[in-house]
Short mmCIF file of C-alpha atoms in Angstrom, two decimals:
data_model
loop_
_atom_site.label_atom_id
_atom_site.label_comp_id
_atom_site.label_asym_id
_atom_site.label_seq_id
_atom_site.Cartn_x
_atom_site.Cartn_y
_atom_site.Cartn_z
CA MET L 1 6.03 -119.37 30.30
CA ALA L 2 10.21 -119.63 28.94
CA THR L 3 11.46 -122.59 27.15
CA ILE L 4 14.61 -123.92 29.67
CA ASN L 5 17.34 -126.28 29.14
CA ILE L 6 16.36 -128.97 31.18
CA ASN L 7 20.59 -129.45 31.52
CA THR L 8 20.85 -126.21 33.15
CA VAL L 9 17.76 -126.93 35.38
CA ALA L 10 19.68 -129.75 36.65
CA ALA L 11 22.66 -128.05 37.77
CA ALA L 12 21.01 -125.48 38.80
CA ILE L 13 18.82 -128.20 41.06
CA LEU L 14 22.11 -130.16 42.88
CA LEU L 15 23.37 -126.21 42.91
CA SER L 16 20.86 -125.47 45.47
CA VAL L 17 20.81 -127.82 47.71
CA SER L 18 24.53 -128.48 47.51
CA THR L 19 23.89 -125.16 48.99
CA THR L 20 21.39 -125.26 51.62
CA SER L 21 23.19 -128.00 53.12
CA ALA L 22 26.52 -125.87 53.52
CA PHE L 23 24.60 -124.17 55.78
CA THR L 24 24.04 -127.05 58.30
CA THR L 25 26.02 -129.00 60.75
CA PRO L 26 28.66 -132.28 59.18
CA SER L 27 26.13 -134.10 61.16
CA SER L 28 22.93 -133.55 60.06
CA ASN L 29 20.64 -135.82 57.87
CA ILE L 30 20.24 -132.46 55.86
CA PHE L 31 24.51 -132.10 55.17
CA ARG L 32 24.07 -135.47 53.22
CA MET L 33 21.66 -134.57 50.55
CA SER L 34 24.21 -133.52 48.57
CA HIS L 35 24.68 -136.89 48.35
CA SER L 36 21.69 -138.76 48.50
CA PRO L 37 18.73 -138.89 46.28
CA ILE L 38 16.54 -136.09 45.93
CA ASP L 39 12.67 -137.06 46.16
CA SER L 40 9.88 -135.53 43.14
CA GLU L 41 8.71 -133.41 45.22
CA ARG L 42 11.39 -131.41 46.48
CA ARG L 43 12.71 -131.28 43.03
CA ARG L 44 10.18 -129.93 41.98
CA GLN L 45 9.80 -127.50 45.03
CA SER L 46 13.20 -126.73 43.61
CA VAL L 47 12.35 -125.86 40.32
CA GLN L 48 9.25 -123.60 41.43
CA VAL L 49 11.08 -121.98 43.65
CA MET L 50 14.32 -121.01 40.73
CA MET L 51 11.11 -120.47 38.33
CA ALA L 52 9.73 -117.58 40.81
CA GLY L 53 12.48 -115.65 41.02
CA GLY L 54 15.75 -116.26 43.34
CA PHE L 55 18.84 -117.01 41.34
CA LEU L 56 17.61 -118.34 38.29
CA GLY L 57 14.78 -115.93 37.24
CA GLY L 58 16.27 -113.41 35.85
CA ILE L 59 17.61 -115.67 33.53
CA PHE L 60 15.03 -117.51 32.19
CA GLY L 61 12.76 -114.41 32.32
CA GLY L 62 8.67 -114.31 32.62
CA GLU L 63 6.33 -111.76 32.62
CA ASN L 64 6.97 -111.90 36.70
CA SER L 65 11.11 -111.93 35.85
CA SER L 66 11.16 -108.18 37.68
CA ASN L 67 8.60 -108.31 40.52
CA THR L 68 9.44 -111.54 42.01
CA VAL L 69 9.90 -109.82 46.16
CA ALA L 70 7.35 -111.40 47.43
CA ASN L 71 8.45 -114.89 46.53
CA ALA L 72 11.23 -114.67 48.94
CA ALA L 73 10.15 -116.74 51.70
CA THR L 74 7.87 -119.41 49.30
CA SER L 75 10.54 -121.66 48.74
CA THR L 76 8.01 -124.47 49.78
CA GLY L 77 4.43 -123.36 49.74
CA SER L 78 2.51 -125.95 49.06
CA ASN L 79 4.02 -127.40 52.53
CA ALA L 80 1.00 -127.21 55.33
CA LYS L 81 3.48 -126.71 58.06
CA ILE L 82 4.23 -123.06 57.15
CA LYS L 83 1.53 -120.62 58.47
CA ASN L 84 3.35 -117.67 58.35
CA SER L 85 6.08 -117.12 55.75
CA GLY L 86 5.59 -115.76 51.76
CA LYS L 87 2.71 -113.46 52.51
CA GLY L 88 4.70 -110.36 51.02
CA PRO L 89 7.99 -109.19 50.77
CA THR L 90 9.86 -107.68 54.27
CA ASN L 91 9.55 -103.98 55.26
CA GLU L 92 6.61 -103.58 53.20
CA ILE L 93 4.18 -100.44 54.59
CA ILE L 94 0.91 -101.94 55.21
CA LYS L 95 -0.83 -99.72 56.75
CA LYS L 96 -1.42 -95.98 58.53
CA VAL L 97 -2.38 -95.60 62.33
CA ASN L 98 -2.97 -92.13 63.54
CA GLY L 99 -0.20 -91.22 61.60
CA MET L 100 2.44 -94.05 61.93
CA ASN L 101 3.21 -96.48 59.43
CA GLN L 102 2.93 -100.38 60.40
CA ARG L 103 5.52 -102.07 58.11
CA ARG L 104 5.03 -106.03 57.41
CA LEU L 105 7.71 -108.19 59.32
CA GLY L 106 9.78 -110.96 57.10
CA GLY L 107 7.63 -112.84 55.25
CA SER L 108 5.16 -113.03 57.55
CA ASP L 109 1.64 -111.97 58.10
CA ILE L 110 3.08 -109.99 61.68
CA ILE L 111 2.27 -106.27 60.82
CA VAL L 112 4.30 -103.81 63.12
CA SER L 113 5.16 -100.11 64.14
CA GLU L 114 8.27 -98.16 62.78
CA LEU L 115 8.68 -97.06 66.63
CA GLY L 116 8.10 -100.14 69.16
CA LEU L 117 8.28 -99.82 72.45
CA GLY L 118 11.59 -101.17 74.19
CA THR L 119 10.78 -102.74 77.49
CA GLN L 120 14.61 -103.64 79.12
CA ARG L 121 14.13 -100.66 82.07
CA TRP L 122 10.63 -101.58 82.25
CA VAL L 123 10.14 -101.83 86.69
CA SER L 124 13.78 -102.07 87.02
CA SER L 125 15.83 -100.86 90.12
CA ASP L 126 17.08 -98.50 87.80
CA PHE L 127 17.31 -95.12 89.41
CA ASN L 128 15.10 -93.80 87.28
CA ALA L 129 13.41 -96.54 86.36
CA PRO L 130 9.85 -96.27 85.04
CA ASN L 131 7.35 -98.16 87.51
CA LYS L 132 4.10 -99.85 86.89
CA ASP L 133 2.32 -96.03 86.76
CA ASP L 134 4.26 -95.18 84.35
CA ILE L 135 4.89 -97.92 81.87
CA PHE L 136 0.91 -98.54 81.51
CA LYS L 137 0.68 -94.43 81.06
CA PHE L 138 3.49 -95.39 78.04
CA MET L 139 1.21 -98.09 76.79
CA ASP L 140 -2.19 -95.92 77.10
CA PHE L 141 -0.73 -93.10 74.81
CA ALA L 142 1.00 -95.20 72.31
CA ILE L 143 -0.42 -98.26 71.66
CA LEU L 144 -4.29 -97.08 72.57
CA ASP L 145 -3.81 -93.20 70.97
CA ASN L 146 -0.50 -92.92 68.52
CA GLY L 147 -0.68 -96.08 66.27
CA VAL L 148 1.82 -98.41 68.39
CA ASN L 149 1.66 -101.84 68.30
CA LEU L 150 4.45 -103.33 68.61
CA ILE L 151 6.19 -104.32 72.63
CA ASP L 152 9.35 -106.47 72.41
CA THR L 153 10.21 -107.63 76.28
CA ALA L 154 12.56 -110.93 77.63
CA GLU L 155 12.13 -112.93 80.09
CA GLN L 156 14.62 -111.81 81.65
CA TYR L 157 13.67 -108.13 81.59
CA PRO L 158 13.65 -106.02 83.52
CA ILE L 159 17.74 -105.30 83.63
CA PRO L 160 19.15 -104.55 86.16
CA SER L 161 16.47 -106.66 88.55
CA ASP L 162 18.08 -107.24 92.16
CA GLY L 163 15.45 -110.07 93.01
CA LYS L 164 14.34 -107.38 96.10
CA LYS L 165 12.81 -104.42 94.62
CA ALA L 166 12.32 -105.98 90.62
CA GLN L 167 12.49 -109.76 89.83
CA GLU L 168 12.89 -111.26 86.19
CA GLY L 169 9.55 -111.78 84.38
CA ASP L 170 8.30 -108.94 85.80
CA SER L 171 8.31 -106.75 82.61
CA GLU L 172 5.93 -109.59 81.14
CA VAL L 173 3.65 -109.62 84.02
CA ALA L 174 3.35 -105.61 84.05
CA ILE L 175 2.49 -105.49 80.42
CA GLY L 176 0.39 -108.78 80.82
CA GLU L 177 -1.30 -106.72 83.45
CA TRP L 178 -1.99 -103.81 81.06
CA MET L 179 -3.37 -105.99 78.39
CA ASN L 180 -5.50 -107.91 81.03
CA ALA L 181 -6.61 -103.89 82.18
CA ARG L 182 -7.54 -103.04 79.27
CA GLY L 183 -9.15 -106.01 78.18
CA LEU L 184 -6.19 -107.03 74.89
CA SER L 185 -5.16 -110.08 76.79
CA ASN L 186 -7.41 -112.72 73.91
CA GLY L 187 -9.57 -113.25 71.93
CA GLU L 188 -10.20 -110.48 68.38
CA SER L 189 -9.52 -107.26 70.85
CA ARG L 190 -5.59 -109.09 71.20
CA LYS L 191 -4.68 -108.60 67.52
CA LYS L 192 -4.27 -104.81 68.49
CA VAL L 193 -1.22 -105.72 70.38
CA VAL L 194 2.02 -107.41 68.54
CA ILE L 195 4.09 -109.35 71.49
CA ALA L 196 7.55 -109.93 71.27
CA THR L 197 9.69 -111.81 74.16
CA LYS L 198 12.81 -113.66 73.99
CA ILE L 199 14.22 -117.11 75.64
CA THR L 200 17.57 -116.54 77.18
CA GLY L 201 20.37 -117.59 75.00
CA GLY L 202 23.14 -119.93 74.70
CA ARG L 203 23.37 -123.35 76.28
CA ASN L 204 19.91 -122.39 77.50
CA VAL L 205 18.26 -123.13 73.93
CA THR L 206 17.12 -126.51 73.71
CA PRO L 207 14.01 -127.68 72.15
CA LYS L 208 12.90 -128.80 75.84
CA ASN L 209 13.62 -125.28 77.13
CA ILE L 210 11.90 -123.21 74.45
CA LYS L 211 9.04 -125.41 74.91
CA ALA L 212 9.26 -124.50 79.36
CA ASP L 213 10.31 -120.96 78.61
CA CYS L 214 7.81 -119.92 75.83
CA ALA L 215 5.23 -121.49 78.30
CA GLY L 216 6.33 -119.21 81.09
CA SER L 217 6.19 -116.27 79.06
CA LEU L 218 2.77 -116.94 77.79
CA LYS L 219 2.13 -117.40 81.87
CA ARG L 220 3.12 -113.60 82.82
CA LEU L 221 1.78 -112.21 79.73
CA GLY L 222 -1.61 -114.01 80.64
CA THR L 223 -2.14 -114.30 76.96
CA ASP L 224 -2.97 -116.78 74.67
CA TYR L 225 -0.23 -116.43 71.90
CA ILE L 226 2.89 -114.60 71.67
CA ASP L 227 3.40 -112.99 68.41
CA VAL L 228 7.29 -113.01 67.66
CA TYR L 229 9.38 -115.68 70.07
CA GLN L 230 13.12 -115.00 69.81
CA LEU L 231 16.12 -116.36 70.72
CA HIS L 232 17.80 -113.21 73.48
CA TRP L 233 21.25 -114.18 72.16
CA PRO L 234 22.63 -117.00 69.53
CA ALA L 235 22.66 -120.43 71.03
CA ARG L 236 25.97 -120.93 69.73
CA TYR L 237 29.40 -118.69 70.16
CA SER L 238 29.49 -115.78 68.22
CA PRO L 239 31.89 -112.63 68.77
CA GLN L 240 29.05 -110.35 69.08
CA SER L 241 26.75 -112.02 71.04
CA ASN L 242 27.89 -110.53 74.13
CA TRP L 243 28.46 -106.44 74.73
CA GLY L 244 32.07 -105.65 74.23
CA GLN L 245 34.11 -104.80 71.37
CA SER L 246 35.03 -108.37 70.25
CA LEU L 247 34.34 -108.69 66.07
CA ALA L 248 37.02 -111.27 65.11
CA TYR L 249 35.67 -115.30 64.99
CA ASP L 250 37.45 -116.68 67.87
CA ILE L 251 38.05 -120.80 67.02
CA ASN L 252 39.18 -120.83 70.37
CA ALA L 253 36.45 -119.39 71.80
CA ASP L 254 34.05 -121.47 70.06
CA LYS L 255 35.68 -125.14 71.07
CA ASN L 256 34.98 -123.91 74.62
CA PRO L 257 33.90 -126.89 76.96
CA TYR L 258 30.37 -124.46 77.75
CA TRP L 259 29.88 -124.70 74.13
CA ARG L 260 30.94 -127.90 72.69
CA GLY L 261 30.14 -130.44 75.78
CA LEU L 262 27.48 -132.07 76.10
CA GLY L 263 26.71 -132.25 72.20
CA GLY L 264 27.37 -128.86 71.14
CA PRO L 265 24.76 -126.35 71.07
CA THR L 266 21.68 -127.00 69.53
CA SER L 267 21.33 -127.16 66.22
CA PHE L 268 19.85 -124.67 63.52
CA GLU L 269 17.31 -127.53 62.40
CA ASP L 270 16.38 -128.73 66.04
CA LEU L 271 15.70 -124.96 66.65
CA CYS L 272 13.78 -123.99 63.44
CA LEU L 273 11.88 -127.98 64.46
CA ALA L 274 10.88 -126.79 68.06
CA MET L 275 9.71 -123.64 67.27
CA GLN L 276 7.62 -124.73 64.07
CA ASP L 277 5.93 -127.29 67.01
CA LEU L 278 5.05 -124.34 68.77
CA ILE L 279 3.84 -122.62 66.21
CA ASP L 280 1.51 -125.80 65.44
CA GLU L 281 0.46 -125.71 68.50
CA GLY L 282 -1.05 -121.90 68.28
CA LYS L 283 1.38 -120.64 70.74
CA ILE L 284 3.52 -118.34 68.90
CA ARG L 285 2.43 -116.39 64.95
CA GLY L 286 5.96 -116.24 64.11
CA TRP L 287 10.10 -116.18 65.26
CA GLY L 288 13.18 -114.55 65.54
CA MET L 289 16.66 -114.11 66.68
CA CYS L 290 18.53 -110.97 68.36
CA ASN L 291 22.35 -109.89 68.31
CA ASP L 292 22.80 -113.07 65.62
CA ASN L 293 24.76 -112.10 62.66
CA ALA L 294 24.73 -112.84 58.71
CA TYR L 295 25.62 -117.26 59.42
CA GLY L 296 22.91 -117.14 61.80
CA LEU L 297 19.93 -115.75 59.59
CA THR L 298 21.08 -117.75 57.05
CA GLY L 299 21.72 -120.82 58.80
CA CYS L 300 17.84 -120.45 60.20
CA THR L 301 15.77 -119.81 57.06
CA ARG L 302 17.96 -122.37 55.33
CA ALA L 303 17.43 -124.83 57.32
CA ALA L 304 13.78 -124.46 58.06
CA LYS L 305 13.02 -124.53 54.07
CA ALA L 306 14.99 -127.29 53.77
CA LEU L 307 12.88 -128.91 56.35
CA GLY L 308 9.90 -127.57 55.41
CA VAL L 309 9.11 -125.61 58.10
CA THR L 310 8.59 -121.81 59.01
CA PRO L 311 11.89 -119.51 58.80
CA PRO L 312 12.59 -116.32 60.91
CA CYS L 313 10.46 -113.95 59.89
CA SER L 314 12.96 -111.07 62.02
CA LEU L 315 16.25 -110.40 63.51
CA GLN L 316 16.70 -107.49 65.93
CA GLY L 317 20.00 -106.35 66.95
CA ASP L 318 21.98 -103.44 67.65
CA PHE L 319 21.78 -100.33 65.53
CA SER L 320 22.17 -96.40 65.01
CA LEU L 321 24.36 -93.59 63.81
CA ILE L 322 27.61 -95.32 65.63
CA ASP L 323 26.60 -99.04 65.02
CA ARG L 324 26.36 -99.76 61.44
CA LYS L 325 27.42 -103.00 61.01
CA SER L 326 24.63 -104.81 60.30
CA GLU L 327 24.53 -102.89 57.04
CA GLU L 328 27.73 -103.43 55.62
CA ASN L 329 28.62 -106.91 57.70
CA GLY L 330 26.04 -109.30 55.35
CA VAL L 331 22.88 -108.61 57.54
CA ALA L 332 21.35 -106.26 54.86
CA GLU L 333 22.09 -108.42 52.68
CA ALA L 334 20.49 -111.56 53.77
CA ALA L 335 17.92 -110.39 55.18
CA SER L 336 16.80 -108.31 51.92
CA PRO L 337 13.24 -108.98 50.61
CA TYR L 338 15.03 -110.48 47.37
CA ASN L 339 17.24 -112.85 49.38
CA GLU L 340 16.04 -114.47 52.92
CA ASN L 341 13.35 -111.95 53.49
CA VAL L 342 13.78 -110.82 57.31
CA GLY L 343 13.15 -108.16 59.48
CA PHE L 344 15.08 -106.41 61.35
CA MET L 345 14.06 -105.05 64.95
CA SER L 346 16.88 -102.50 66.03
CA TYR L 347 17.57 -100.77 68.96
CA ASN L 348 19.86 -98.63 70.82
CA ALA L 349 18.84 -96.41 68.31
CA LEU L 350 20.50 -93.41 71.20
CA ALA L 351 23.90 -95.39 71.87
CA GLY L 352 22.88 -95.73 75.03
CA GLY L 353 22.25 -92.30 75.51
CA MET L 354 24.72 -91.36 74.00
CA LEU L 355 23.50 -89.73 71.03
CA THR L 356 21.16 -87.16 72.76
CA GLY L 357 23.90 -85.31 73.39
CA LYS L 358 23.53 -85.53 77.00
CA TYR L 359 27.36 -86.23 77.46
CA MET L 360 28.92 -83.98 75.16
CA ASN L 361 29.77 -81.04 77.63
CA LYS L 362 30.37 -82.65 80.53
CA PRO L 363 31.65 -86.58 79.77
CA ALA L 364 29.94 -89.68 81.32
CA ALA L 365 31.15 -90.39 85.28
CA LEU L 366 34.80 -92.74 83.91
CA ASP L 367 35.24 -90.54 81.68
CA ASN L 368 36.31 -87.92 84.09
CA ASN L 369 40.37 -87.45 84.89
CA GLU L 370 39.43 -85.68 88.39
CA ARG L 371 37.98 -87.99 91.04
CA ALA L 372 35.51 -84.50 92.66
CA LYS L 373 33.87 -85.06 89.55
CA ILE L 374 33.79 -88.96 88.94
CA MET L 375 31.62 -88.88 92.58
CA GLU L 376 29.58 -86.11 91.46
CA ALA L 377 27.79 -87.89 88.61
CA LEU L 378 28.16 -91.10 89.67
CA GLU L 379 26.17 -89.29 93.00
CA ASN L 380 23.95 -87.27 90.80
CA PRO L 381 23.26 -89.55 87.42
CA ARG L 382 22.15 -88.08 84.38
CA GLY L 383 21.78 -91.86 82.41
CA ARG L 384 23.33 -95.43 82.47
CA MET L 385 26.85 -93.64 81.45
CA ASP L 386 26.90 -92.20 84.89
CA GLU L 387 26.86 -95.59 86.68
CA PHE L 388 29.24 -97.38 87.71
CA GLY L 389 28.67 -100.71 86.43
CA TRP L 390 26.19 -99.64 82.88
CA SER L 391 29.10 -97.13 82.02
CA ARG L 392 31.95 -99.88 82.02
CA THR L 393 29.58 -102.44 80.24
CA LEU L 394 28.75 -99.42 77.83
CA TYR L 395 32.09 -98.56 76.88
CA ARG L 396 32.71 -98.89 73.55
CA TYR L 397 29.61 -96.08 72.69
CA ARG L 398 32.35 -93.65 74.09
CA THR L 399 35.14 -94.32 72.46
CA GLU L 400 37.13 -91.41 71.18
CA ALA L 401 36.08 -92.02 67.70
CA ALA L 402 32.77 -92.23 69.00
CA GLN L 403 32.78 -88.85 70.69
CA GLU L 404 34.10 -87.04 67.51
CA ALA L 405 31.26 -88.64 65.60
CA ILE L 406 28.33 -88.12 67.75
CA VAL L 407 30.26 -83.94 68.01
CA GLU L 408 29.54 -84.19 64.54
CA TYR L 409 25.87 -86.17 64.04
CA SER L 410 25.23 -82.77 66.49
CA LYS L 411 26.44 -80.30 64.20
CA ILE L 412 24.63 -81.42 60.94
CA ALA L 413 21.31 -82.05 63.52
CA LYS L 414 21.79 -78.17 64.46
CA ASP L 415 22.40 -77.15 61.01
CA ALA L 416 19.11 -78.67 60.17
CA GLY L 417 16.98 -77.09 62.73
CA MET L 418 16.53 -80.43 65.04
CA THR L 419 17.87 -82.22 68.20
CA LEU L 420 20.32 -84.88 67.68
CA THR L 421 18.22 -87.62 69.62
CA GLU L 422 15.85 -86.16 66.81
CA LEU L 423 18.08 -86.70 63.90
CA SER L 424 19.29 -90.26 65.37
CA GLN L 425 15.89 -91.28 65.45
CA ARG L 426 14.65 -89.94 62.15
CA TRP L 427 17.93 -91.51 60.24
CA THR L 428 17.67 -94.69 62.02
CA ARG L 429 13.78 -94.95 60.77
CA GLN L 430 14.80 -93.93 56.89
CA ARG L 431 17.20 -97.00 56.21
CA SER L 432 16.10 -99.70 54.47
CA LEU L 433 17.23 -102.65 56.40
CA ILE L 434 14.79 -101.42 59.97
CA THR L 435 11.34 -102.87 59.86
CA THR L 436 10.87 -101.44 63.42
CA THR L 437 12.93 -99.66 65.75
CA LEU L 438 12.67 -100.24 69.46
CA VAL L 439 13.28 -97.29 71.68
CA GLY L 440 13.35 -97.53 75.93
CA HIS L 441 11.83 -94.37 77.40
CA SER L 442 12.59 -93.25 81.11
CA ASN L 443 9.27 -91.04 81.17
CA ILE L 444 6.23 -89.86 78.85
CA ASP L 445 7.22 -86.58 77.73
CA GLN L 446 10.51 -88.59 75.73
CA LEU L 447 7.91 -91.06 74.58
CA LYS L 448 5.80 -87.81 73.30
CA GLU L 449 9.19 -87.14 71.44
CA SER L 450 9.58 -90.07 69.54
CA VAL L 451 5.92 -90.83 68.48
CA ASN L 452 6.39 -87.38 67.43
CA TYR L 453 9.95 -87.92 65.65
CA PHE L 454 8.08 -91.65 63.75
CA THR L 455 4.86 -89.40 62.65
CA LYS L 456 6.47 -86.70 60.58
CA SER L 457 5.88 -87.02 56.66
CA GLN L 458 8.60 -85.85 55.35
CA PRO L 459 11.74 -87.56 55.82
CA LEU L 460 15.23 -86.11 56.01
CA SER L 461 16.66 -84.54 53.09
CA ASP L 462 19.34 -86.16 50.29
CA LYS L 463 21.59 -83.40 51.50
CA VAL L 464 21.36 -84.31 55.56
CA MET L 465 21.37 -88.21 54.59
CA TRP L 466 24.53 -87.41 52.70
CA GLU L 467 26.23 -85.23 55.52
CA ILE L 468 25.54 -88.27 58.03
CA ASP L 469 27.47 -90.03 55.53
CA ARG L 470 30.36 -88.19 55.04
CA VAL L 471 30.87 -87.98 58.86
CA HIS L 472 30.80 -92.53 58.63
CA MET L 473 33.18 -92.72 55.99
CA LYS L 474 36.00 -91.35 58.39
CA ASN L 475 35.43 -94.68 61.04
CA ARG L 476 33.04 -97.16 60.15
CA LEU L 477 33.15 -98.69 63.30
CA PRO L 478 33.94 -96.13 65.46
CA ILE L 479 32.35 -98.07 68.52
CA PHE L 480 34.70 -100.82 68.49
CA SER L 481 37.72 -98.82 67.46
CA SER L 482 40.05 -97.66 70.81
CA ASN L 483 43.30 -95.98 71.29
CA ARG L 484 43.79 -96.73 74.42
CA VAL L 485 44.24 -100.54 74.41
CA GLY L 486 47.42 -101.27 76.56
CA LYS L 487 50.36 -103.46 75.90
CA ASP L 488 49.55 -105.74 78.87
CA TRP L 489 46.08 -105.91 77.82
CA ASN L 490 47.10 -109.86 75.96
CA GLY L 491 44.03 -109.73 73.67
CA GLU L 492 41.53 -108.81 76.55
CA GLY L 493 39.12 -105.88 75.73
CA GLU L 494 37.53 -102.98 78.79
CA ILE L 495 35.17 -105.65 80.15
CA GLY L 496 37.05 -108.72 79.59
CA GLU L 497 35.69 -109.48 75.99
CA THR L 498 38.08 -111.22 73.51
CA ILE L 499 39.48 -108.56 71.05
CA PRO L 500 39.76 -107.59 68.59
#
């Protein structure tokens, strides 16, 4: 073991405690730790963390100083509460099943396929939504025969739900019925499926509701435990937790009574403790966040480690060729196995269908200038971009900059001898941030294509990847740009969101 200067270590310990407290609320006990005595156990753990790797591992050296990735989530490994953390580096390939790679999710022992089944529209009231027979075929094909093991759903799914043909919770019910019919609901066979579901976000996220909503999901799914329990969007205000083109933090929005009333949003500490209760009760294996950012990710991991409880193992977010913000806004750095060791579940790899190319030659309904063409598209929709409601909600995928980029990506795909859909999915699969990509399908043929793309052994060439990057450099945030903001919009985007 390397010889160290005890004064240097003491200074580093104080720095680490102060850094941890910076991610908590001023009213919390943890925030005041830097002004309180540090007990001997916490001091011992802090030294262990920094010596194991962290930011001092390279200074002190040692035979393992260059191989510390797997130690990223072991800061309180001696604490018996941490049941599913520190198992290894996120995204490492653990095994291959029928040609499909399966990777570690965060520092947990939860192993997920590189392709996951997105279920937002399953049994919904959408015009082309897959019905129960369809989704049973999806799960039979993907999970029983082709190495996919991850199903991502939510208590709010399906979307849309009209309250008649479809109701919230129906997606979980249908998944549970399939698991029961295939003998996968409980026991050893349950391990063949990884179920991720979500609690509705915002002020709904309280310790009481986390417990109650989890119980509701378990009942609908008809199983004993959930593998990954996620916040559908943050418990606090965050500019990108709702769709639109908001990127800038708005302090006035944050001080709105919705967020600040009744004591304010649930703290990172209370969130972590509530999730730990579910883990201790055997109701979930791990937990995560969706539609969050680097602040939310690191706030949760640091609070969990300070409390000695299980940190989140995943963050789920929008990610595609035309939405690479998570690689460049601090999320990828925070999630890295060298830092917080958190997996990333990407969704919308096809950007609401725009990256299939089907809207290139014939614009989406609301992008037409002629009433007759608008009505024709609305009456014979190709997808959500031709529906009035969804077309407005998802308008950011159709900005001028986004559509210019899509045309260029289509040319790259054609030159490489593949479709734009294949290029888009294979590119997402190759990004170092991504653990798994959640893809929604309307029919079995689409699913077969996705499985084919995710089981190809050869990656996209360096030349193709570089050509993609060259297009990206022309506009790094194409879906968050706009050339049609009106003078009289007064700080609002096209769906009423605060901009910029």
